[in-house]
CSV table of C-alpha atoms and ligand atoms in Angstrom, one decimal:
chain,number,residue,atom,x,y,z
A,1,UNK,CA,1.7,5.6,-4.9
A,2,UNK,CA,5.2,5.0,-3.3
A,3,UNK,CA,4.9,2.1,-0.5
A,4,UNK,CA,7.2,2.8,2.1
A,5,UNK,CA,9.6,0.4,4.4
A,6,UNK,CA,10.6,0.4,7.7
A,7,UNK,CA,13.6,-1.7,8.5
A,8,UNK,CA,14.6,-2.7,12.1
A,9,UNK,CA,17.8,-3.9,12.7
A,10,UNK,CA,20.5,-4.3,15.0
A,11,UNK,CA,23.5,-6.6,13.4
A,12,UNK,CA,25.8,-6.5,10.2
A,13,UNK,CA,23.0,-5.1,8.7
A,14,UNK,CA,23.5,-7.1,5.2
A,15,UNK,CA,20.1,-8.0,4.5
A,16,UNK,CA,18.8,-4.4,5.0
A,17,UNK,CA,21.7,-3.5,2.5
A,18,UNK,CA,20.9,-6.3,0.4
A,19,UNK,CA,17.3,-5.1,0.3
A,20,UNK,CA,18.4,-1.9,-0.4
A,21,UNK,CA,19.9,-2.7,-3.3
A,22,UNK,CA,17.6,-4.9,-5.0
A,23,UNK,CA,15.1,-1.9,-4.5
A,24,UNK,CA,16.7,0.6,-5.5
A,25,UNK,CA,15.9,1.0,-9.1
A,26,UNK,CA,12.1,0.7,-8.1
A,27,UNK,CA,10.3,3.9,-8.4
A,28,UNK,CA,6.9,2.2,-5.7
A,29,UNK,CA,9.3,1.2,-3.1
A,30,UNK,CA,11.5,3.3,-0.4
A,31,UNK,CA,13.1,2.2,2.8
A,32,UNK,CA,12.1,5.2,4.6
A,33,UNK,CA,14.1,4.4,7.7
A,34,UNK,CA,16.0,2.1,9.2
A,35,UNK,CA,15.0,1.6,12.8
A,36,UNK,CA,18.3,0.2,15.5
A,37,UNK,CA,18.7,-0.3,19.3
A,38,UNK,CA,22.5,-0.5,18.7
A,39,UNK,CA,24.3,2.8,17.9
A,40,UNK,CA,27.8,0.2,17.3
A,41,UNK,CA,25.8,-2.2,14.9
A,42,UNK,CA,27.2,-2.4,11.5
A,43,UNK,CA,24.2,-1.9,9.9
A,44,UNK,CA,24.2,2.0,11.3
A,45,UNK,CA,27.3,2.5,9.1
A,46,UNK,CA,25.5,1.0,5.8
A,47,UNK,CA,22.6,3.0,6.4
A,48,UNK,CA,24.5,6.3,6.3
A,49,UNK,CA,26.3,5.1,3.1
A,50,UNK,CA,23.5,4.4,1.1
A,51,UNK,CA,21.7,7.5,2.5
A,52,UNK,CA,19.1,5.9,4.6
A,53,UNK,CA,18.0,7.9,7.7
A,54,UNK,CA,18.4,6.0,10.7
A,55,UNK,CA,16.4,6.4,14.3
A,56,UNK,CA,18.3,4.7,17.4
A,57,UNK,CA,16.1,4.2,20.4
A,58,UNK,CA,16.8,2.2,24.0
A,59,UNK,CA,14.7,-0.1,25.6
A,60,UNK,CA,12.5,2.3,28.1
A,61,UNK,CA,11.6,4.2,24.6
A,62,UNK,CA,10.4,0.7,22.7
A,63,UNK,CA,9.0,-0.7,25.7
A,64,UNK,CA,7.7,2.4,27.4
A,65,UNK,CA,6.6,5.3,25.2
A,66,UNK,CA,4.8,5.3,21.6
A,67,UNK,CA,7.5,6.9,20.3
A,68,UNK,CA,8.7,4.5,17.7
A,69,UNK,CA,4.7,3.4,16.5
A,70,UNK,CA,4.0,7.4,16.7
A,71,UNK,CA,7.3,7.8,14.4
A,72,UNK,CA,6.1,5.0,12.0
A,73,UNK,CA,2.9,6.4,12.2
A,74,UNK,CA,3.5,9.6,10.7
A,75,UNK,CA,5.9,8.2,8.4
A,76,UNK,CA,3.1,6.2,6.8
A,77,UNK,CA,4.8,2.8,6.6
A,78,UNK,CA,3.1,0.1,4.8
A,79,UNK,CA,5.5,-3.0,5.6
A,80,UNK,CA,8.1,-3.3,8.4
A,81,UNK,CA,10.6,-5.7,7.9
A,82,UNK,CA,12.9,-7.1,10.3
A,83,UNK,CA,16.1,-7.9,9.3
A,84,UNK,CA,18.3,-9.2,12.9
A,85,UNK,CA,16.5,-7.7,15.0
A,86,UNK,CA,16.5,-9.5,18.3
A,87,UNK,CA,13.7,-7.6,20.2
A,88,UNK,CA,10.4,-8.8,21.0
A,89,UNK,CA,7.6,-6.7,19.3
A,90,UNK,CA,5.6,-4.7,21.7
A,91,UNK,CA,1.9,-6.1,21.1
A,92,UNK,CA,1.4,-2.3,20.7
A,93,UNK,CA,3.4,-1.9,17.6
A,94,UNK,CA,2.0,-5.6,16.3
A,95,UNK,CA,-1.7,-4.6,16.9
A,96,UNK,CA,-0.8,-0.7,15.1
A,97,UNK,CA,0.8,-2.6,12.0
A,98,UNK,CA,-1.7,-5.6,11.9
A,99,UNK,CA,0.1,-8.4,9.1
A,100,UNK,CA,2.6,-5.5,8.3
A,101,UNK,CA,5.4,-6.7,9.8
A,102,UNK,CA,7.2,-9.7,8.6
A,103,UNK,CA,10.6,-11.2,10.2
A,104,UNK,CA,13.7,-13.4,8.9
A,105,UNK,CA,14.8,-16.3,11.0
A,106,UNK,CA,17.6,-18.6,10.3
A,107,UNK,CA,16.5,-21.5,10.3
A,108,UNK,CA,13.3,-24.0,9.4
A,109,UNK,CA,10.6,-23.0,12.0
A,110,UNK,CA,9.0,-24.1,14.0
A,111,UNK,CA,12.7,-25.7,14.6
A,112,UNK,CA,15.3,-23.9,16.4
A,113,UNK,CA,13.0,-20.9,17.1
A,114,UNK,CA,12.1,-18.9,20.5
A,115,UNK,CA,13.6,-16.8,22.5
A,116,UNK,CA,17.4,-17.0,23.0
A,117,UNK,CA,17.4,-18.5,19.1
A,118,UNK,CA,19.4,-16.1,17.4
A,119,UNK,CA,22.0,-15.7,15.2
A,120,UNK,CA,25.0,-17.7,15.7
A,121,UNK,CA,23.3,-19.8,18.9
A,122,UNK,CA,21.2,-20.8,15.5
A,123,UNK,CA,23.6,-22.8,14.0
A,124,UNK,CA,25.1,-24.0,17.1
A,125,UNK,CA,21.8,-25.7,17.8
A,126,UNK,CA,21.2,-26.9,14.2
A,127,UNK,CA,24.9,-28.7,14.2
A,128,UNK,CA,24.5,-30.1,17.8
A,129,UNK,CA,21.3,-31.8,16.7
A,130,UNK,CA,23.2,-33.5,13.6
A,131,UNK,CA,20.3,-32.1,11.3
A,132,UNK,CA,20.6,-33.0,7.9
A,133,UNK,CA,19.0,-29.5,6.4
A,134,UNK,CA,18.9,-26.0,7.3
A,135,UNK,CA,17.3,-22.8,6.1
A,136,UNK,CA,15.9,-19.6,5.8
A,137,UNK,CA,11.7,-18.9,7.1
A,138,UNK,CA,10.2,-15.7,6.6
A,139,UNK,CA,7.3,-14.8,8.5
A,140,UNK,CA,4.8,-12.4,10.1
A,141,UNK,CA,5.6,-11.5,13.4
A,142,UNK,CA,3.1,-11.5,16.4
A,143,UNK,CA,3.9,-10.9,20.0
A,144,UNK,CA,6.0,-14.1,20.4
A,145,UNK,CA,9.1,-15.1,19.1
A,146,UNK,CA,9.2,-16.8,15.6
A,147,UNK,CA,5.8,-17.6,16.1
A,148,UNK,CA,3.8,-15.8,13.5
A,149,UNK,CA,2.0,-17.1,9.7
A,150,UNK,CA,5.0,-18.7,7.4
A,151,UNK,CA,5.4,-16.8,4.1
A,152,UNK,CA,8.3,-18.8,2.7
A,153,UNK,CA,10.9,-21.3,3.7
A,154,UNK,CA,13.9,-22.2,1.4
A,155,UNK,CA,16.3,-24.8,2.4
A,156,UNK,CA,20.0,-26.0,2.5
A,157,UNK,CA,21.8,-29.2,3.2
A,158,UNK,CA,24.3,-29.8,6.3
A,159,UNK,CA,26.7,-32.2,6.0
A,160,UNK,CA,28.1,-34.5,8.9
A,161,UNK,CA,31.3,-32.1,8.6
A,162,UNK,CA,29.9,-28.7,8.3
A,163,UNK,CA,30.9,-26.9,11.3
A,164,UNK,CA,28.1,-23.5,12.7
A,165,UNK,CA,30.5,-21.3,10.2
A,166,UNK,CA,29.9,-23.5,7.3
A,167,UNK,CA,25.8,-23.6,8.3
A,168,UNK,CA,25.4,-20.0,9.2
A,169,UNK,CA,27.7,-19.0,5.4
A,170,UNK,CA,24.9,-21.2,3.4
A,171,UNK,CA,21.8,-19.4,5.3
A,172,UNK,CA,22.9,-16.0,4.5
A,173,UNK,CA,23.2,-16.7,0.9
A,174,UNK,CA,19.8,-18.0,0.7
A,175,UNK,CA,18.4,-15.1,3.0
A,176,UNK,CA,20.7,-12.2,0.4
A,177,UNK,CA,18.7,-14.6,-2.3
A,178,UNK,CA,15.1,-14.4,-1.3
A,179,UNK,CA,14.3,-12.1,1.3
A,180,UNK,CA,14.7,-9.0,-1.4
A,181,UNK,CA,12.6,-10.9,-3.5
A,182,UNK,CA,9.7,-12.1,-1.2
A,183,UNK,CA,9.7,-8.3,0.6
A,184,UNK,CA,9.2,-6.9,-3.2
A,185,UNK,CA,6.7,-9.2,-3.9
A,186,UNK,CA,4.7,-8.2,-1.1
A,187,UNK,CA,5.0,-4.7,-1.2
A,188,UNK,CA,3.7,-4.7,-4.5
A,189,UNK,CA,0.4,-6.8,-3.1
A,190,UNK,CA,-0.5,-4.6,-0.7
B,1,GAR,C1,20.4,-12.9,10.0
B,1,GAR,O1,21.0,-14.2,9.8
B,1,GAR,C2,19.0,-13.1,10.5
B,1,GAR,O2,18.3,-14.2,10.0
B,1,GAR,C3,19.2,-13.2,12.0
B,1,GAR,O3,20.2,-12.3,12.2
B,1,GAR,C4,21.1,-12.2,11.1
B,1,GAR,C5,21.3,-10.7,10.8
B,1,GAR,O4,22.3,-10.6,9.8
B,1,GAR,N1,18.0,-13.0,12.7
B,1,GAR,C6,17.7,-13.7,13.8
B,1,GAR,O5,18.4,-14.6,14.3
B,1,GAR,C7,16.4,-13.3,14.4
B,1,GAR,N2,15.9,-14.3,15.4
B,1,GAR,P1,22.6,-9.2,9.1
B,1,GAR,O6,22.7,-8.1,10.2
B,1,GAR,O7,23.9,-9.4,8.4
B,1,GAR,O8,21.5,-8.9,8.2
């Protein structure tokens, strides 16, 4: 039986291409849609070039209708992975999709986590601090930021002279090394 993926985004979109690719031999696993609140994000672009079918909603429609759990619903979806997405998860959609939905962060949670913790403000933080280590967690997602059941760390070192740049380059190469990996993996569990 073919186990299908859901992929939120709403950046670049290179993890959902990565994942993409490291899938795309398999005969068990399709991304069956890729799910964005941003009709400019990249990741819109790289969905439509490796043939992925994309659904854009706004806020009132994730917030405020069923639309997107009806949609993901009747789609069957097995796992939804997020992949810089920087909406909270309406406890609707979490309870519909109970440990079904896993998330990547950058960075080594329960550090530099919560709301406003995204993305470049990441590595900001991690650099201000002086930390000597950064990373990669991926996790299940409940109805608070970052706060859900680890499933894997993986870690990098930051030097006294790496600048947010340097940082955010080193997490993305463990994130296009692993998250493929540890989504693949857990498909095939279900
Ligand atoms: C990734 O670094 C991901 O960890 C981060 O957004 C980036 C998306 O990059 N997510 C968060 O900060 C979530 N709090 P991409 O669009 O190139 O995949």
């Amino acid at each position: 039986m073919t186990r299908r993926i859901a992929i939120f985004a709403s950046g670049s979109g290179s993890n959902a291409e990565k994942i993409a690719e490291h899938l795309t031999n398999s005969t068990d696993v399709e991304i069956t849609l890729i799910l964005s609140n941003s009709p400019k994000a990249g990741v819109i672009d790289r969905a439509r070039r490796l043939h992925i079918p994309v659904l854009l909603f706004d806020r009132t429609t994730f917030y405020e209708s069923s639309r997107v759990i009806r949609l993901l619903q009747e789609q069957q979806i097995d796992l939804i992975v997020l992949a810089g997405f920087m909406w909270l998860m309406p406890s609707e959609l979490v309870q519909a999709f109970p440990n079904r939905i896993i998330n990547i962060h950058p960075a080594l949670l329960p550090k530099f986590g919560g709301k406003g913790m995204y993305g470049h403000f990441v590595h900001e933080a991690v650099v201000a601090a002086g930390e000597t280590e950064s990373g990669i967690t991926i996790h299940y997602v409940n109805e608070r930021y970052d706060e859900g059941q680890v499933i894997f760390q993986a870690r990098c070192p930051v030097t006294p002279t790496d600048s947010p740049e340097d940082v955010a380059r080193n997490v993305q190469k463990l994130e296009h090394e692993h998250y493929p990996r540890v989504i693949a993996d857990l498909v095939a569990a279900l």
